[in-house]
Coordinates of C-alpha atoms in Angstrom, one line a residue:
X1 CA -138.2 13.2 -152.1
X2 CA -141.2 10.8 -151.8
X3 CA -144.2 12.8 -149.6
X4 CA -144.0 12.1 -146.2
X5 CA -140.1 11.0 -146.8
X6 CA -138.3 12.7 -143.9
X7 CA -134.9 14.5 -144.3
X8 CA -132.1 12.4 -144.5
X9 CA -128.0 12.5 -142.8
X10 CA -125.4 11.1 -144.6
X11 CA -122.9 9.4 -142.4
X12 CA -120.2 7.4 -143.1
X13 CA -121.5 3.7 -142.1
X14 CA -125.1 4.3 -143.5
X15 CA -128.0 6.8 -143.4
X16 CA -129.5 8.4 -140.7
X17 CA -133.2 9.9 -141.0
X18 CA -134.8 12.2 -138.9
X19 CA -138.5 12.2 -138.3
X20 CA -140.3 14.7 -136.3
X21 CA -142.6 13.1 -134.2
X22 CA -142.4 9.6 -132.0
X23 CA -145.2 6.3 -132.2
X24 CA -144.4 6.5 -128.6
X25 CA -145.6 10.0 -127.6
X26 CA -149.1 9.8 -125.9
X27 CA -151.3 12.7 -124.6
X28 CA -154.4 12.2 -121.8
X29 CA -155.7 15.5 -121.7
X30 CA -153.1 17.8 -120.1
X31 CA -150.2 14.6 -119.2
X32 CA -148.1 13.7 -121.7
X33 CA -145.6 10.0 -121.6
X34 CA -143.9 8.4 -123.5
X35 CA -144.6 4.3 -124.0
X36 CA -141.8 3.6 -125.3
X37 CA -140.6 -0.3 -124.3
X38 CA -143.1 -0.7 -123.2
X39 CA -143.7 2.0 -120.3
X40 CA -145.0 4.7 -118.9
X41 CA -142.6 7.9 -118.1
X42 CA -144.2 11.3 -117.4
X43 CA -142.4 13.6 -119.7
X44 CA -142.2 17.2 -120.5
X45 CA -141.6 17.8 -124.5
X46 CA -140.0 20.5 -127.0
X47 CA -140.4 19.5 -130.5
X48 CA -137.5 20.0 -132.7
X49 CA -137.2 20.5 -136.7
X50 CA -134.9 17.8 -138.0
X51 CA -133.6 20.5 -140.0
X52 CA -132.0 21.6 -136.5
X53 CA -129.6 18.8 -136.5
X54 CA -128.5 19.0 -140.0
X55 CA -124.7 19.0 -139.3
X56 CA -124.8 15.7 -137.8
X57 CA -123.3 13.1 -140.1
X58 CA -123.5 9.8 -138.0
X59 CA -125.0 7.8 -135.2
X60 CA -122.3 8.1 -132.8
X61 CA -123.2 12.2 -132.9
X62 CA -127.0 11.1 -132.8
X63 CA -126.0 10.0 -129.3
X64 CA -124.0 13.3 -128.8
X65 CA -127.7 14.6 -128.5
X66 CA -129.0 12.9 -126.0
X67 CA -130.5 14.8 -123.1
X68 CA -129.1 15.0 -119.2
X69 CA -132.9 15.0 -118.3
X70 CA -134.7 11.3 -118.0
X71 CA -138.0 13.2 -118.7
X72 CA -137.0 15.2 -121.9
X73 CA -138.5 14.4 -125.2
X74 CA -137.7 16.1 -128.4
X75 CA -140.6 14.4 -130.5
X76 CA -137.9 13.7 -132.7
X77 CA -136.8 10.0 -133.8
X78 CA -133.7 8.3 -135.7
X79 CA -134.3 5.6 -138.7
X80 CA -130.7 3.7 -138.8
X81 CA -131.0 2.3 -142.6
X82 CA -127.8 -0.1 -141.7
X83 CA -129.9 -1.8 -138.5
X84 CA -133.1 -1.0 -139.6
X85 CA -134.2 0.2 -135.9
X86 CA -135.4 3.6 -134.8
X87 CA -133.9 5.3 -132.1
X88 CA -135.4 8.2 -129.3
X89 CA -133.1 11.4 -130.5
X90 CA -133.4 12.4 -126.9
X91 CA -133.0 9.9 -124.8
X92 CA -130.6 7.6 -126.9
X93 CA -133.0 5.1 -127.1
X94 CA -134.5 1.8 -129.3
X95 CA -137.9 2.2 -129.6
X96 CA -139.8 -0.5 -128.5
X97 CA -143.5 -1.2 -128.7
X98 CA -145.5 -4.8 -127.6
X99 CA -141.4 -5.9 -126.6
X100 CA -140.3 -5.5 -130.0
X101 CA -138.2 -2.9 -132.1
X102 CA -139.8 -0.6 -134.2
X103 CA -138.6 -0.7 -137.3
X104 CA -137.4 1.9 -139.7
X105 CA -139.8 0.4 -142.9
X106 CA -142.5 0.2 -140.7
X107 CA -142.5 4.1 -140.2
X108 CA -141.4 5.1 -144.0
X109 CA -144.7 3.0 -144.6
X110 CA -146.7 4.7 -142.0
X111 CA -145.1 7.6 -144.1
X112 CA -146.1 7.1 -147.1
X113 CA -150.0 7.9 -145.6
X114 CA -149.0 10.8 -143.9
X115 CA -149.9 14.5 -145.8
X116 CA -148.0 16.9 -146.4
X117 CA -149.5 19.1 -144.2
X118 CA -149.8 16.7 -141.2
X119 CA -145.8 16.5 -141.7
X120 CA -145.8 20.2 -141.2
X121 CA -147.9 20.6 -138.5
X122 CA -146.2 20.2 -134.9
X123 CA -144.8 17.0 -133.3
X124 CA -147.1 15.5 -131.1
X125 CA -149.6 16.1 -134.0
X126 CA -147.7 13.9 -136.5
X127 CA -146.7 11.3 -133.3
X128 CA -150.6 10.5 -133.7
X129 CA -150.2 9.8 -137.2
X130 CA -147.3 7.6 -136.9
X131 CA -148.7 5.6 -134.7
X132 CA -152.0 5.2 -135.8
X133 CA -150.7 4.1 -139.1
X134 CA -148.0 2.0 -137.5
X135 CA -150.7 -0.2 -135.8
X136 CA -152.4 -0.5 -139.0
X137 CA -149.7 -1.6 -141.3
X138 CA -146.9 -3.5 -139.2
X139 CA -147.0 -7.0 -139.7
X140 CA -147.4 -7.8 -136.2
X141 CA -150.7 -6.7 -136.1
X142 CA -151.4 -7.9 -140.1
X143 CA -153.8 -10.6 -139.7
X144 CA -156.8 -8.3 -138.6
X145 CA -160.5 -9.3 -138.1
X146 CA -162.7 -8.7 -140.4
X147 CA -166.4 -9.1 -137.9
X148 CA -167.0 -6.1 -136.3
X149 CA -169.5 -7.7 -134.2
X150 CA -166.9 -9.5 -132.5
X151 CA -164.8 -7.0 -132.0
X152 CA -167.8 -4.7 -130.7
X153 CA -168.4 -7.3 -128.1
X154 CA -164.6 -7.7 -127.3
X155 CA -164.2 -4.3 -126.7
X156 CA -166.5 -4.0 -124.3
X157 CA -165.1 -6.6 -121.9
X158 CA -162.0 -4.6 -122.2
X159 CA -164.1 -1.6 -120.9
X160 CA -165.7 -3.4 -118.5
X161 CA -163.0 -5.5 -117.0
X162 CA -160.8 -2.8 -117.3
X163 CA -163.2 -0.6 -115.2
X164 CA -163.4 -3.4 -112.6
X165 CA -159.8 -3.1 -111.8
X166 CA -159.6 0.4 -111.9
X167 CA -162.0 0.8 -108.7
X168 CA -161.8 -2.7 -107.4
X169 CA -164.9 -3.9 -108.0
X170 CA -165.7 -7.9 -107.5
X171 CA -168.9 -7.2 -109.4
X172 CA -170.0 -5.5 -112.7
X173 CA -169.9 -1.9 -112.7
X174 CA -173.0 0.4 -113.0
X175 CA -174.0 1.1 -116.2
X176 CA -173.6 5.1 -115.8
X177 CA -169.9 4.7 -114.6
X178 CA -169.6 2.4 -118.4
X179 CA -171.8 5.0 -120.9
X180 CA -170.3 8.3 -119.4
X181 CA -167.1 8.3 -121.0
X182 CA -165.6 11.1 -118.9
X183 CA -166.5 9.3 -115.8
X184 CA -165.0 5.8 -117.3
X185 CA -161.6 7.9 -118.1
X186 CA -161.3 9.9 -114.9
X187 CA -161.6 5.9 -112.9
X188 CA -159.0 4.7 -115.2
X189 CA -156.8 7.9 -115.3
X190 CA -157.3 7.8 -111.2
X191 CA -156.1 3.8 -110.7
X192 CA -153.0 4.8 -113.3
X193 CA -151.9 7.6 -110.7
X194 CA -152.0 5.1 -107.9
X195 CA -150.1 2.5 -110.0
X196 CA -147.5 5.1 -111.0
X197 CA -146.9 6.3 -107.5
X198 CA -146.3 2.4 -106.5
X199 CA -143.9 1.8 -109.0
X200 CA -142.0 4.5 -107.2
X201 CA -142.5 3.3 -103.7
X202 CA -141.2 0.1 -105.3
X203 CA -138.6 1.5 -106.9
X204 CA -137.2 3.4 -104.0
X205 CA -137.6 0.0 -102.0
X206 CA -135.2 -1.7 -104.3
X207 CA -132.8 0.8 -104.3
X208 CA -132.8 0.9 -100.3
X209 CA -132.2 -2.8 -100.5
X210 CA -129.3 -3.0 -102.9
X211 CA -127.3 -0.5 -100.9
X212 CA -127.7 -2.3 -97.7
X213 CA -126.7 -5.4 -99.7
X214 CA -129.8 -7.1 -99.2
X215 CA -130.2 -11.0 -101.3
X216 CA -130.7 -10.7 -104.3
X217 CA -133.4 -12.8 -104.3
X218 CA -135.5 -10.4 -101.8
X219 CA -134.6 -7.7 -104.9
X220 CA -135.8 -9.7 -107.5
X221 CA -139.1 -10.4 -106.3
X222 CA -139.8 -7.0 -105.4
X223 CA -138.6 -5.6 -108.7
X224 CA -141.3 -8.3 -110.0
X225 CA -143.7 -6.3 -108.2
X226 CA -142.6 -3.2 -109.6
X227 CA -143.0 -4.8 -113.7
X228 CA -146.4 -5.7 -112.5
X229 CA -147.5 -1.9 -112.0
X230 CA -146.2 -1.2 -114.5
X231 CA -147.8 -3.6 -117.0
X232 CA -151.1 -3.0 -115.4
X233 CA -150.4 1.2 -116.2
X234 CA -149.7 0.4 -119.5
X235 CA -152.6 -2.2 -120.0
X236 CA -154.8 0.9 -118.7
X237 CA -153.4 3.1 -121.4
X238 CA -154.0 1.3 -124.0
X239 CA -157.7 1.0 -123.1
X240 CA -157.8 4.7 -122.6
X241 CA -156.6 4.7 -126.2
X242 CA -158.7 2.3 -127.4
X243 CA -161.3 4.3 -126.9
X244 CA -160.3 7.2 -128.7
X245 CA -160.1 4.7 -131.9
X246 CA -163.2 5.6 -134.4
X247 CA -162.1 3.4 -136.5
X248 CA -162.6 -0.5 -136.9
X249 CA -158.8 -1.7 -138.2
X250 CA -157.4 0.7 -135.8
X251 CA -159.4 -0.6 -132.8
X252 CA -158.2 -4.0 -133.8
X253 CA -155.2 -3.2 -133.8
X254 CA -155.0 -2.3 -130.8
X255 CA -156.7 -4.8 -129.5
X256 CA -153.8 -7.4 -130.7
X257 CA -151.3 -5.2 -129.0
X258 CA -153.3 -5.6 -125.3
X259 CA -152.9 -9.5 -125.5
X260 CA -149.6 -9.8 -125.2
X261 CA -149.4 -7.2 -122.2
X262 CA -152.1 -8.8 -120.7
X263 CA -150.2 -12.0 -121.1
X264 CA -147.5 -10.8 -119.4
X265 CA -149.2 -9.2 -116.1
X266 CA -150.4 -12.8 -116.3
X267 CA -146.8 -14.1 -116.6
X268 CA -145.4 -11.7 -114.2
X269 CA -147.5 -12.5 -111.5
X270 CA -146.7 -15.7 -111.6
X271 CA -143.3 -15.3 -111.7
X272 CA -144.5 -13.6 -107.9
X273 CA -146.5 -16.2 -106.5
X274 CA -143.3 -19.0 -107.3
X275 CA -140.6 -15.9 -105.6
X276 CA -142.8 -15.4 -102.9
X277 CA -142.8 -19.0 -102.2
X278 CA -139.8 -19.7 -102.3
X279 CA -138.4 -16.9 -100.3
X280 CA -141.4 -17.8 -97.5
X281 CA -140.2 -21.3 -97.8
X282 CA -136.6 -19.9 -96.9
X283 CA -137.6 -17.2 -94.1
X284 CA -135.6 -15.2 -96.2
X285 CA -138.1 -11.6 -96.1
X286 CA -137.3 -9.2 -93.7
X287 CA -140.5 -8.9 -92.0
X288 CA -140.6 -4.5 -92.9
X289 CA -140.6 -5.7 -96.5
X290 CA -143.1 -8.3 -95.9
X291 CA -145.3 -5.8 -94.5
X292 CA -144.6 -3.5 -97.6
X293 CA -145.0 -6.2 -99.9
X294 CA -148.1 -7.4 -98.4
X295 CA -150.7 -4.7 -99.7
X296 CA -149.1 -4.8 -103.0
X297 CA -149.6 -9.1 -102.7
X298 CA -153.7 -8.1 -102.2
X299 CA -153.9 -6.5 -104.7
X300 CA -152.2 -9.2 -107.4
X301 CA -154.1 -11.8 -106.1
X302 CA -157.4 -9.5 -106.9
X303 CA -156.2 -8.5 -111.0
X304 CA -154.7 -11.8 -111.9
X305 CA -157.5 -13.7 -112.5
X306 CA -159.2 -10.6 -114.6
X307 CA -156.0 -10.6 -116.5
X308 CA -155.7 -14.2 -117.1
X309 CA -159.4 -13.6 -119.0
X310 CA -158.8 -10.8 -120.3
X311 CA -155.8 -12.4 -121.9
X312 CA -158.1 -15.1 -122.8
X313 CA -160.6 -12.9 -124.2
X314 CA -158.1 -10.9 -126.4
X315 CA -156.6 -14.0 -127.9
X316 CA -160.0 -14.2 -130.0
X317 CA -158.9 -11.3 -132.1

């Protein structure tokens, strides 16, 4: 067994490999969530020895596995050599990251850097290797700059712009609230509490509509709404994130991950703006929802145009 080569399963339509840890396990401090598709889910984590599960002898008990809890995360993942893909052991789950699947060569090649003491320390641990390497050596992220000065400059637009939606600011921020770094996190950590607790304002919204049978229209826009907190959470991750990256590729790296989720607050919004017309055009918006809606309306108006820069911005890298 190669270092860093994790435990295999035999089944009988392929092989399934555990690995302990997860590319989409994420601490801040005393929170921990998982990122995977693209998210962000408060969980609560146990990590598990592959060497647990060492009767299992296919996918289909793989999903015999799966938790009852939504929040539950074993720090433990699935390679699927006959898809390629990598599944969440506890939640059943493809694991997703920038809207594509994780693949199962790009984590035996993240692998292949990991020690053999890193693979024996705990989960969460080795999650930060995996990822970290993933970034680096996925060919979604392969054509990496090479001007640091560049990507100095571009990182701290992030920071800034980042900081700017955070407190809603129209101007730049004060230099102090930009060089303290516990300051900057403790804003951004703040505005990802108050997007979180939207999405599930939002989220209870929709589900009050569907059970009154409200249109489906009314539903889709508001489930729009709901994507765009959520894009904006995860936008504010990864710039908590980025600034835990001491090194260059790394930074980069991440850096070409935050366009496309930038892109897409950019998308999504729009997507709002065309509903919203339409359904204003039609009368058809209760006016309690229009009144919910509303705050949530002022606020996309105020981020778009920072995102469409930002999105701008990124595209450099």
């Amino acid at each position: 067994m190669r270092i860093g080569r994790p435990p295999q399963v035999q089944s009988g339509s392929g092989n399934i490999r555990l690995v302990k840890g997860c590319p989409c396990y994420k601490e801040f401090g005393d929170e921990k969530v998982c990122l995977n598709n693209d998210d962000v889910r408060p969980i609560n984590c146990i990590s598990l020895d592959p060497s647990f599960f060492t009767q299992m002898d296919s996918r289909d008990r793989l999903s015999e596995l799966k938790s009852n809890n939504e929040s539950m995360c074993y720090l433990l993942i699935g390679l699927d050599d006959e898809d390629g893909r990598v599944y969440c052991v506890s939640q059943n789950e493809r694991l997703m990251i920038n809207n594509r699947d994780v693949r199962a060569s790009d984590i035996d090649d993240a692998l292949q850097f990991v020690s053999t003491k890193e693979m024996s320390t705990d989960g969460a641990v080795c999650s930060s290797c995996l990822y970290k390497y993933l970034i680096t050596l996925s060919n979604v992220f392969s054509d990496m700059l090479t001007d640091s000065e560049r990507s100095d400059v571009i990182r701290a637009y992030v920071r800034q712009s980042a900081l700017k939606i955070a407190m809603g600011l129209e101007s730049a921020p004060e230099e102090e609230e930009l060089k303290d770094e516990q300051t900057f996190r403790n804003h951004i950590k703040k505005r990802i509490d108050e997007l979180m607790k939207q999405r599930a304002e939002l989220a209870s919204l929709i589900d009050g509509l569907k059970q009154s049978g409200e249109n489906e229209e009314v539903v889709k826009l508001c489930e729009y709404y709901r994507a765009l907190t959520r894009l904006q959470a995860v936008f504010l991750y990864q710039v908590l994130t980025l600034g835990e990256a001491n090194e260059e590729h790394i930074a980069l790296g991440l850096l070409k991950f935050m366009v496309e989720v930038a892109d897409r607050v950019v998308e999504t919004s729009n997507m709002v703006r065309q509903k919203s017309h339409e359904l204003r055009e039609a009368g058809a918006v209760p006016e309690s929802v229009q009144l919910i809606l509303q705050k949530h309306d002022i606020a996309r108006k105020r981020i778009e145009q920072r995102f469409l820069n930002l999105a701008r911005v990124l595209s450099q890298v």
